[in-house]
Structure formats: C-alpha cells, structure tokens
Amino acid sequence: MTTLERARCELKAHPLAFDACLAAAVLVCMVAGSFVAPQNGDGVTWGIRTPGLLSLLLMLLAAGTLVFRRRAPRVVLALTGTLSVVECVTGDPRAPVTMSAVIALYTVASTTDRTTTFRVGLLTMTVLTAAAMLAGPLPWYAQENLGILAWTGIGATAGDAVRSRRAVVQAIRERAERAERTREEEARRRVAEERLRIARDLHDVVAHHIALVNVQAGVAAHVMDKRPDQAKEALAHVREASRSALNELRATVGLLRQSGDPAAPTEPAPGLSLLEELAGTFRSSGLPVEVARADQGTHLPAAVDLAAYRIVQEALTNVRKHAGADARAEVSVVRVGSDIEITVVDNGSGEPPAPENAADDAGPEARPDTAPGTGGGHGLLGMRERVSALGGALTTGPRYGGGFRVHAILPVGTRTAAPADRRTTTAQGDPV
C-alpha cells in the first residue's frame, strides 16, 4: 500500500479530521483567490489585490462551518450561503466565499434524494446568482456572476452523481449478500433432503434383512426336531422381536417420508454385486467403462454395499453428463485392510470447477454442480453425506493432466460414527 493510499484510508476512518483538512484547503483556495484579480487589457492579464478585513473574516467563518458538513449538511449550506450573500453585497473587491457554499451544496446533494437536491440546488443557485447580479459591485452580466451559477450547478450535479453511485454499489452488495444467503440455505436444504433419503435407504436395507430373519425363524420353528418345545418357544420370541423391530422401524421412518414418496421396495437394495450390470447400462449409453475389482469376495455390510454402489453410480452419471463425448471411465474396487476403497476416474475434457472448501459441509460442489448449464446438481453432496454417515473419507477433484477423480474409503468392519481422523475432503488436483 502506497503512502497516498494509506493516508486516504486513515482519513476515511476519521471523517471529522478529513472535513477539517478539507476546510483548511478550501480556506487556502479562497484566500489565494481573493488576492488575484483579472484585468482587461489587450489580452487576459492578472493583477494582485488586497482583500478587505470583512472578506477575510467571512472566508474564515465559511471555511470553519465546513468542518460540520456531515453532521448538519443543510445547516452548513444555509450558513455558507448566507455568508456568500453577505460577501456579494459588501465585498469590494469581492472574495470567493461562494466556494464554501458549493462544497456544502455538494454534501447535501450526496446525502439526500434527487428531488430534495433539485429543490435545494435550484434555491441556492437562484439566491446566490441573484444576490451577485443585483447587489454586487460588478455589472449583472459579469463573468463572475455567471460563474456562480455554473459552479453551484456543478456542485449539485456532482453530489447527486456520487449519491447515485453509492446507491448502485450498495444495491450490488446487498444482492450479492442475498445470493450468498440463498446459496447457503439451498445447500442446507439439500443436505437435509439427502440425509432423509439416506435414512430411507438404510431403513429399506434393515427392513429387508429383518424380514428375512422373520421368515427364517418361522421356517426353523417347523423343522426343528431337537427339543422342539424350547426351540419353538425361542424362535417364537425371535419372530415376535423381529416383527416388533420391523414395525418400529417402519413407524419411525414413516415420519420421515413425505407425501408422494414411493413405497419401500420389496427386493434387496443394490450393491457391488450389480456393478457389472451398472457399468453395462453406461456402456450402452455410449460411455466406455472399465471395471477392476480386487476386493477378494469381501462380504460388505448392507449399508456399506449400498453406499459403494451409489457412489459409483453417481460418479459415472457425472462423467456421462459433464466429461465430454470422448470420455472414458475406470472403476476400481479394492479391499485395503479393514476398508474398501472405490475409485472412479475419467479422462474427460470438461472444464474443472473451482476448488471447494472441504471443511464447509454446505459449500459449493465440484464439476457436476458448478459447470455451466448443468442445472445445479448436487451429486457430490450426496456422496459426501453417505460417506460421512458410514465414518469414511471422500476425496474428489480434477486430475493432473485432465479428467476428474472420485475416491471413497468405506470401513467394512464398523458402521459407527466417523473417527476424528476421518473426514470428507476435496482435492484440487490428484496426480492419478
């Protein structure tokens, strides 16, 4: 920051000091102008004159009132205008006291509406110009008299222009703040809707398996022949407990369902066992997809299996929509220790998005949510919510050299809350 800019910031932070400096500068200009007088000859020449004591006093009073121009702009305009009229009537030679009235008129115009500016400006111009023409020592048609008319008009016009610019800047700032609030509210709403949808999916998974337990317990009650009485009694308790759990789950999640939602499916929820079928649907739509699996036949919990399938599905959907016509996708599923890692990469030419702030749960999303003309999807937000619910980690971002990468780590052995060291992040560029 330069010295001039630093001084400007300091003056803006202390408006009274700025007005005092302005008043001093106006006083210097008025005093300097009062010592100079144009003379008519063969050409335009300038002479030196000595202002009267009354003129010096009027200039000092007029400049002093400008210190308070922000606190009482109309009062300051009235005082400077009165002092200017007195100078026009009594000053001979005349001093430029009207300069202070022009500054005061500018202040009034910059702090009020256009109608008031027009009325006050017209009144000030009329009074000062009429006083100079009718009561001044110079002829009414003198250039100095017409100059008063011009300078007062310039002061009012400049103040109105500054006020209009401030209003435009303020309106733009308010629109930007309102748009930011709207985006945050929309993101929070999307998060809430996604969490409800995930809760319904989890309900469907748990309900399916509890229904199987209920059926199997009923069958076992008929085929068990060793201590049949106790077995039947125990299995009856299992059946009753499973039925109660199913009813409670249905009643609880039923509160989350909205009117018009589809009924819960009766078939099992999709999982990685259907990964080849999922890839085939994308291949038939024109997107080459290669699938590589090294999960060694891992049996995944139902919630993890569903989340893995949905992540691959959403990632391939984003590739199909945003990566370009010649894009190719690669899907890999790898078992690493107690985790399952899902990676979806593409070589698309779609323009990557601005980096997202991973710590902001409701922040802007990556390519599928910010690319022009996409309609503002929220695919990555759904992935993040699913991974967070399972205690995993999600990394998304543009690849080095082009394309996009989605990498999810899901714990297989537990479905508890996320550990402190696990969180969802977004990479700005992963060299894959």
PDB file of N, CA, C and O in Angstrom, residues 135-163:
ATOM      1  N   ALA A 135     -27.024  42.973  -6.313  1.00  0.00           N
ATOM      2  CA  ALA A 135     -26.459  43.779  -5.228  1.00  0.00           C
ATOM      3  C   ALA A 135     -24.948  43.847  -5.262  1.00  0.00           C
ATOM      4  O   ALA A 135     -24.350  44.542  -4.428  1.00  0.00           O
ATOM      5  N   GLY A 136     -24.296  43.125  -6.165  1.00  0.00           N
ATOM      6  CA  GLY A 136     -22.852  43.128  -6.193  1.00  0.00           C
ATOM      7  C   GLY A 136     -22.277  44.368  -6.849  1.00  0.00           C
ATOM      8  O   GLY A 136     -22.979  45.125  -7.540  1.00  0.00           O
ATOM      9  N   PRO A 137     -20.988  44.607  -6.676  1.00  0.00           N
ATOM     10  CA  PRO A 137     -20.347  45.788  -7.254  1.00  0.00           C
ATOM     11  C   PRO A 137     -20.108  45.666  -8.757  1.00  0.00           C
ATOM     12  O   PRO A 137     -19.892  46.676  -9.432  1.00  0.00           O
ATOM     13  N   LEU A 138     -20.151  44.460  -9.306  1.00  0.00           N
ATOM     14  CA  LEU A 138     -19.903  44.261 -10.731  1.00  0.00           C
ATOM     15  C   LEU A 138     -21.211  44.352 -11.516  1.00  0.00           C
ATOM     16  O   LEU A 138     -22.305  44.202 -10.955  1.00  0.00           O
ATOM     17  N   PRO A 139     -21.135  44.598 -12.833  1.00  0.00           N
ATOM     18  CA  PRO A 139     -22.348  44.594 -13.663  1.00  0.00           C
ATOM     19  C   PRO A 139     -23.013  43.223 -13.613  1.00  0.00           C
ATOM     20  O   PRO A 139     -22.359  42.201 -13.388  1.00  0.00           O
ATOM     21  N   TRP A 140     -24.306  43.203 -13.841  1.00  0.00           N
ATOM     22  CA  TRP A 140     -25.046  41.950 -13.698  1.00  0.00           C
ATOM     23  C   TRP A 140     -24.602  40.906 -14.704  1.00  0.00           C
ATOM     24  O   TRP A 140     -24.713  39.709 -14.480  1.00  0.00           O
ATOM     25  N   TYR A 141     -24.067  41.343 -15.836  1.00  0.00           N
ATOM     26  CA  TYR A 141     -23.661  40.398 -16.871  1.00  0.00           C
ATOM     27  C   TYR A 141     -22.197  39.982 -16.730  1.00  0.00           C
ATOM     28  O   TYR A 141     -21.638  39.340 -17.622  1.00  0.00           O
ATOM     29  N   ALA A 142     -21.544  40.320 -15.641  1.00  0.00           N
ATOM     30  CA  ALA A 142     -20.136  39.985 -15.458  1.00  0.00           C
ATOM     31  C   ALA A 142     -19.945  38.462 -15.405  1.00  0.00           C
ATOM     32  O   ALA A 142     -20.825  37.716 -14.977  1.00  0.00           O
ATOM     33  N   GLN A 143     -18.762  38.027 -15.872  1.00  0.00           N
ATOM     34  CA  GLN A 143     -18.478  36.588 -15.896  1.00  0.00           C
ATOM     35  C   GLN A 143     -18.473  35.981 -14.498  1.00  0.00           C
ATOM     36  O   GLN A 143     -18.826  34.818 -14.321  1.00  0.00           O
ATOM     37  N   GLU A 144     -18.039  36.764 -13.493  1.00  0.00           N
ATOM     38  CA  GLU A 144     -18.029  36.244 -12.139  1.00  0.00           C
ATOM     39  C   GLU A 144     -19.432  35.881 -11.667  1.00  0.00           C
ATOM     40  O   GLU A 144     -19.619  34.885 -10.952  1.00  0.00           O
ATOM     41  N   ASN A 145     -20.420  36.651 -12.050  1.00  0.00           N
ATOM     42  CA  ASN A 145     -21.801  36.346 -11.661  1.00  0.00           C
ATOM     43  C   ASN A 145     -22.303  35.071 -12.336  1.00  0.00           C
ATOM     44  O   ASN A 145     -22.977  34.240 -11.710  1.00  0.00           O
ATOM     45  N   LEU A 146     -21.987  34.933 -13.621  1.00  0.00           N
ATOM     46  CA  LEU A 146     -22.383  33.702 -14.326  1.00  0.00           C
ATOM     47  C   LEU A 146     -21.598  32.491 -13.793  1.00  0.00           C
ATOM     48  O   LEU A 146     -22.106  31.368 -13.803  1.00  0.00           O
ATOM     49  N   GLY A 147     -20.373  32.729 -13.324  1.00  0.00           N
ATOM     50  CA  GLY A 147     -19.596  31.632 -12.746  1.00  0.00           C
ATOM     51  C   GLY A 147     -20.235  31.068 -11.496  1.00  0.00           C
ATOM     52  O   GLY A 147     -20.149  29.866 -11.223  1.00  0.00           O
ATOM     53  N   ILE A 148     -20.872  31.953 -10.696  1.00  0.00           N
ATOM     54  CA  ILE A 148     -21.576  31.460  -9.500  1.00  0.00           C
ATOM     55  C   ILE A 148     -22.676  30.498  -9.902  1.00  0.00           C
ATOM     56  O   ILE A 148     -22.863  29.420  -9.292  1.00  0.00           O
ATOM     57  N   LEU A 149     -23.423  30.817 -10.949  1.00  0.00           N
ATOM     58  CA  LEU A 149     -24.491  29.947 -11.439  1.00  0.00           C
ATOM     59  C   LEU A 149     -23.926  28.595 -11.876  1.00  0.00           C
ATOM     60  O   LEU A 149     -24.476  27.533 -11.563  1.00  0.00           O
ATOM     61  N   ALA A 150     -22.810  28.637 -12.611  1.00  0.00           N
ATOM     62  CA  ALA A 150     -22.229  27.396 -13.123  1.00  0.00           C
ATOM     63  C   ALA A 150     -21.678  26.523 -12.000  1.00  0.00           C
ATOM     64  O   ALA A 150     -21.903  25.305 -11.961  1.00  0.00           O
ATOM     65  N   TRP A 151     -20.932  27.126 -11.051  1.00  0.00           N
ATOM     66  CA  TRP A 151     -20.307  26.324 -10.009  1.00  0.00           C
ATOM     67  C   TRP A 151     -21.326  25.712  -9.044  1.00  0.00           C
ATOM     68  O   TRP A 151     -21.152  24.572  -8.594  1.00  0.00           O
ATOM     69  N   THR A 152     -22.374  26.433  -8.718  1.00  0.00           N
ATOM     70  CA  THR A 152     -23.404  25.839  -7.858  1.00  0.00           C
ATOM     71  C   THR A 152     -24.112  24.674  -8.562  1.00  0.00           C
ATOM     72  O   THR A 152     -24.431  23.658  -7.929  1.00  0.00           O
ATOM     73  N   GLY A 153     -24.340  24.838  -9.872  1.00  0.00           N
ATOM     74  CA  GLY A 153     -24.941  23.724 -10.623  1.00  0.00           C
ATOM     75  C   GLY A 153     -24.031  22.511 -10.674  1.00  0.00           C
ATOM     76  O   GLY A 153     -24.480  21.359 -10.537  1.00  0.00           O
ATOM     77  N   ILE A 154     -22.714  22.746 -10.831  1.00  0.00           N
ATOM     78  CA  ILE A 154     -21.768  21.632 -10.847  1.00  0.00           C
ATOM     79  C   ILE A 154     -21.736  20.925  -9.489  1.00  0.00           C
ATOM     80  O   ILE A 154     -21.683  19.691  -9.403  1.00  0.00           O
ATOM     81  N   GLY A 155     -21.769  21.697  -8.409  1.00  0.00           N
ATOM     82  CA  GLY A 155     -21.759  21.086  -7.077  1.00  0.00           C
ATOM     83  C   GLY A 155     -22.957  20.189  -6.841  1.00  0.00           C
ATOM     84  O   GLY A 155     -22.825  19.070  -6.327  1.00  0.00           O
ATOM     85  N   ALA A 156     -24.153  20.673  -7.219  1.00  0.00           N
ATOM     86  CA  ALA A 156     -25.358  19.859  -7.035  1.00  0.00           C
ATOM     87  C   ALA A 156     -25.324  18.609  -7.914  1.00  0.00           C
ATOM     88  O   ALA A 156     -25.691  17.509  -7.463  1.00  0.00           O
ATOM     89  N   THR A 157     -24.870  18.752  -9.168  1.00  0.00           N
ATOM     90  CA  THR A 157     -24.824  17.608 -10.076  1.00  0.00           C
ATOM     91  C   THR A 157     -23.813  16.567  -9.609  1.00  0.00           C
ATOM     92  O   THR A 157     -24.082  15.354  -9.633  1.00  0.00           O
ATOM     93  N   ALA A 158     -22.633  17.023  -9.181  1.00  0.00           N
ATOM     94  CA  ALA A 158     -21.624  16.084  -8.715  1.00  0.00           C
ATOM     95  C   ALA A 158     -22.088  15.335  -7.467  1.00  0.00           C
ATOM     96  O   ALA A 158     -21.877  14.121  -7.332  1.00  0.00           O
ATOM     97  N   GLY A 159     -22.722  16.020  -6.534  1.00  0.00           N
ATOM     98  CA  GLY A 159     -23.221  15.348  -5.338  1.00  0.00           C
ATOM     99  C   GLY A 159     -24.276  14.313  -5.651  1.00  0.00           C
ATOM    100  O   GLY A 159     -24.283  13.213  -5.074  1.00  0.00           O
ATOM    101  N   ASP A 160     -25.168  14.629  -6.601  1.00  0.00           N
ATOM    102  CA  ASP A 160     -26.197  13.667  -6.983  1.00  0.00           C
ATOM    103  C   ASP A 160     -25.582  12.450  -7.672  1.00  0.00           C
ATOM    104  O   ASP A 160     -26.029  11.305  -7.461  1.00  0.00           O
ATOM    105  N   ALA A 161     -24.542  12.673  -8.479  1.00  0.00           N
ATOM    106  CA  ALA A 161     -23.877  11.551  -9.136  1.00  0.00           C
ATOM    107  C   ALA A 161     -23.204  10.638  -8.118  1.00  0.00           C
ATOM    108  O   ALA A 161     -23.267   9.397  -8.228  1.00  0.00           O
ATOM    109  N   VAL A 162     -22.554  11.218  -7.126  1.00  0.00           N
ATOM    110  CA  VAL A 162     -21.912  10.404  -6.083  1.00  0.00           C
ATOM    111  C   VAL A 162     -22.957   9.623  -5.297  1.00  0.00           C
ATOM    112  O   VAL A 162     -22.769   8.440  -4.975  1.00  0.00           O
ATOM    113  N   ARG A 163     -24.084  10.255  -4.990  1.00  0.00           N
ATOM    114  CA  ARG A 163     -25.142   9.550  -4.258  1.00  0.00           C
ATOM    115  C   ARG A 163     -25.684   8.384  -5.082  1.00  0.00           C
ATOM    116  O   ARG A 163     -25.922   7.281  -4.553  1.00  0.00           O
TER     117      ARG A 163
END
